[in-house]
Amino acid sequence: MSGNAAPAQVLIAGNPNCGKSTLFNALSGGSAHVGNYPGVTVDRTSARLRLGAREVQLVDVPGMYSLTAGSPEEQLAVNALIEGQTRAVICVVDATTLQRGLYLALQLIESGVSVVVALNMMDSAESLGLRIDTGRLSQLFGAPVVPVVATKRRGLDALLAALDKEIGGGSGAERVEVAYPPRLEADVAKLIPVVAQWRPETAPSQTRAFALWCLLSLGEDTLRGIPDDVRRAVHEIREAAKAQGRNIDLEIISARYAWLDDALGEVCSAQERGPSWSERIDRVLTHPVAGLVVFSAVMLGMFEALFAGAEPLIAAIESFTGLIQTQATMVLPPGVLQDLVVEGIIAGVGNVIVFAPQILMLFLFVGFLEDSGYLARVAFVIDRVMKGVGLHGKAFVPLLSGFACAIPAVMATRTIERRRDRLVTMLALPLMSCSARLPVYILVVGTVFAGQSLGWFSAGAVALFSMYTLSVLVTLAAAAVIGRTVLPGPAPTFVLEMPPYRWPSAQILWINAWRRLRVFLVDAGTIILAMTILLWALLSFPKSADIADHYAEERERIEQTEASEIDRAEALRSLDSQEAAEQLGYSLGGRFGHAIEPALRPIGFDWQIGVGIIGAFAAREVFISTLGVVFGLGEADEENIPLRQALRDARHADGTPVMTPLSGISLMVFFLLACQCMSTLAVVRRESGSWKWPLFLFSYMTALAYMASLAVYQGGQLLGFG
Amino acid sequence: MKLPLADLPLGQSARITSIDCERHLSRRLMEMGLLPGTPVRVVRVAPLGDPIELRVRNYALSLRRAEAANIAVSSEETA
Ligand SMILES: Nc1nc2c(ncn2[C@@H]2O[C@H](COP(=O)(O)OP(=O)(O)O)[C@@H](O)[C@H]2O)c(=O)[nH]1
Ligand SMILES: [Mg+2]
């Protein structure tokens, strides 16, 4: 081994669904570290692995069908391969779809890196009556081929032994050389000197593979770090070939498949296949009627789990946070430190972990759908609808989850393969009316529509129904618009493998969901905590000494005048709430609310609602407790009668009521459309890898919300409502 | 008989003769094993009429009709 400080890396590569994650977990025993690949927002899962006398780092590379790349994301596997630390690659191949899996193995072996082929799913292959001569295959490839069953941990020792030997220098077997057509060989020969100049330290055989990679990958790509002269050379060669009516892509790929077809004819016994049980399941699950029924039932089940299943856990976390806050209030002396700890830090940590139940639920569910193979069918069934707004069928599950909470929903977009499609989805889905908006609707409806009805229905029910309908329409429209303007690009292609149905392992579902949660807690959690503290400071400082003195005097007066103990306590409590309200008005946040009042008047709000909106940024439901403080009522929730009364009694300076049905609708529309949720921004930052996208999200949603509320309020007034 | 894959009747086998579409997509399809000469069969149509599911090289692949229209096949049964 070299004296290199970085540990030797062993990559696990393979097609999607071939069992990579299962093998990775079987080899690493579940202990893993999730990081990020530099420059792209793709998770990099790695673990330490003892291999004889060595210790290596095992890295799970995202699923791929080939090394060919058109985007930085696809490039990452190639970059990982040519990194100095990479010592070997375990190429996992699903034995039931040998040719396609071995195409990748062939490319890897050609590239000159040490490869061990793990022929996985041997149990399924055997039950299909498939016989594979792995010894002969290994000879043909010039690389070890080890049959394994990752789920049953079969063949792992042999795999590790082969890997150890390969890292230690290998068997010296001659590697496969695919015979390409002579004209193509001439092209490659022309390109080799250019590539060699770019990477002088590379071995000649690798330079050849790299030249082939360039011919296949370059042109109409967004790859990074490719020198101009290489691009130019590739362009010239491709143009010349085109002029002769040749298709270089086809020449390269079909030469490889021709080699594979020959080799497999030798090592693989012909198989006789009736309809497998997977096919029989599909006859039901993608049936025009039964398929849609099952689809609706599964999606409803997911929804139920997110909404109802997570609810008790969320309530428990919230009351636990409250308990800790009470404890801290008792232990710490009153003052700024107490406030910081209770309302900044503890509330902030609470704001982070409150998402844990829904994230776990959604990822267990999505993990189950993905590993069982049904997620591909979900996309298959619903793609027709998604295509209409320029989305991929796989966008459906994240969008639907948006009804519960945007945070896990944004995280679920990672099942979508292409970065652009992922971004469009995560930028539109925060418009879905999440469960945190509901308390705000309930408060408003209870305030302005109490007891009214519209024909058969109560006015409140109609208002709520309209909000949810509007939310779906706006989300789909936003996806369509964003996909055409901000993120133009070819519409998503739908080339999706339908893997056979398999029963997922509960342990792996847990491990994966837990890893996702940990990434959220660490990466998005720190941002959420920091923003909670910032908001707390904004709504707490500066404090006015005059107000404090005034209330201190009032308190003293009450202590002396009120005779009964109960009256005195009551009067003091009301004084506390009034003081909190005045101090809030004096704080930066309060002043900001006053400052933006001119902008809020046209949409029917006043400064107090403005302060509520600022507070709501910590979490939408905080809107209500902030309003409680603004109106001097202390603690309040959406069912709070005094708060509703206070809202009804609130008056503008000219004496007109603030809350009318019209301004109520305007407020609901604003809450529906505005990005009143810093946690969403934090998680979009994590998943998109830059601050640019959360900033864009915040700006466009706020602008949209303002304009929609303006249209509602002004239009309504013109029509004589309110 | 030559026809676009999108028009191949359900259940009928055919061989691919050419793939003619945007490079990124054609390269992807070819690397997944859809090459001239490769046998394919349409095994299913989604409940809403699109996409369709193919059986090719021992696995199932679904494609939108718009994408399948770029793949020409020659049908064996109605030669
Ligand atoms: N029958 C069988 N199923 C397997 C085997 N290895 C993995 N699976 C299943 O195949 C599905 C996909 O596996 P996963 O590890 O998520 O694949 P990945 O997409 O390559 O990471 C899961 O449901 C696994 O339980 C195996 O050797 N035999
Ligand atoms: Mg996986």
Short mmCIF file of C-alpha atoms in Angstrom, two decimals, chain B residues 19-61:
data_model
loop_
_atom_site.label_atom_id
_atom_site.label_comp_id
_atom_site.label_asym_id
_atom_site.label_seq_id
_atom_site.Cartn_x
_atom_site.Cartn_y
_atom_site.Cartn_z
CA ILE B 19 -33.79 4.03 -33.06
CA ASP B 20 -34.08 7.55 -34.28
CA CYS B 21 -34.38 10.21 -31.60
CA GLU B 22 -32.51 12.77 -29.57
CA ARG B 23 -29.02 11.47 -28.75
CA HIS B 24 -29.32 11.33 -24.98
CA LEU B 25 -32.39 9.12 -25.21
CA SER B 26 -31.21 6.88 -28.02
CA ARG B 27 -27.89 6.29 -26.25
CA ARG B 28 -29.74 5.42 -23.07
CA LEU B 29 -32.04 2.98 -24.85
CA MET B 30 -29.16 1.34 -26.69
CA GLU B 31 -27.14 0.97 -23.50
CA MET B 32 -30.13 -0.70 -21.90
CA GLY B 33 -29.92 -3.25 -24.66
CA LEU B 34 -32.39 -1.99 -27.26
CA LEU B 35 -30.35 -2.37 -30.43
CA PRO B 36 -31.16 -3.13 -34.05
CA GLY B 37 -31.99 -6.83 -34.15
CA THR B 38 -33.09 -7.09 -30.53
CA PRO B 39 -36.48 -8.80 -30.06
CA VAL B 40 -39.14 -6.82 -28.15
CA ARG B 41 -42.75 -7.38 -27.15
CA VAL B 42 -45.33 -4.94 -25.82
CA VAL B 43 -46.69 -6.64 -22.72
CA ARG B 44 -48.85 -3.99 -21.14
CA VAL B 45 -50.43 -0.59 -21.54
CA ALA B 46 -50.92 1.68 -18.51
CA PRO B 47 -54.50 2.10 -17.30
CA LEU B 48 -54.65 5.60 -18.77
CA GLY B 49 -53.31 4.50 -22.16
CA ASP B 50 -49.72 5.70 -21.78
CA PRO B 51 -46.94 4.65 -21.07
CA ILE B 52 -46.46 1.14 -22.42
CA GLU B 53 -44.41 -1.71 -20.99
CA LEU B 54 -42.01 -3.75 -23.06
CA ARG B 55 -40.31 -7.04 -22.49
CA VAL B 56 -36.77 -6.92 -23.81
CA ARG B 57 -33.65 -8.93 -22.97
CA ASN B 58 -35.41 -10.62 -20.06
CA TYR B 59 -36.55 -7.54 -18.25
CA ALA B 60 -39.49 -5.15 -18.30
CA LEU B 61 -39.05 -1.59 -19.47
#
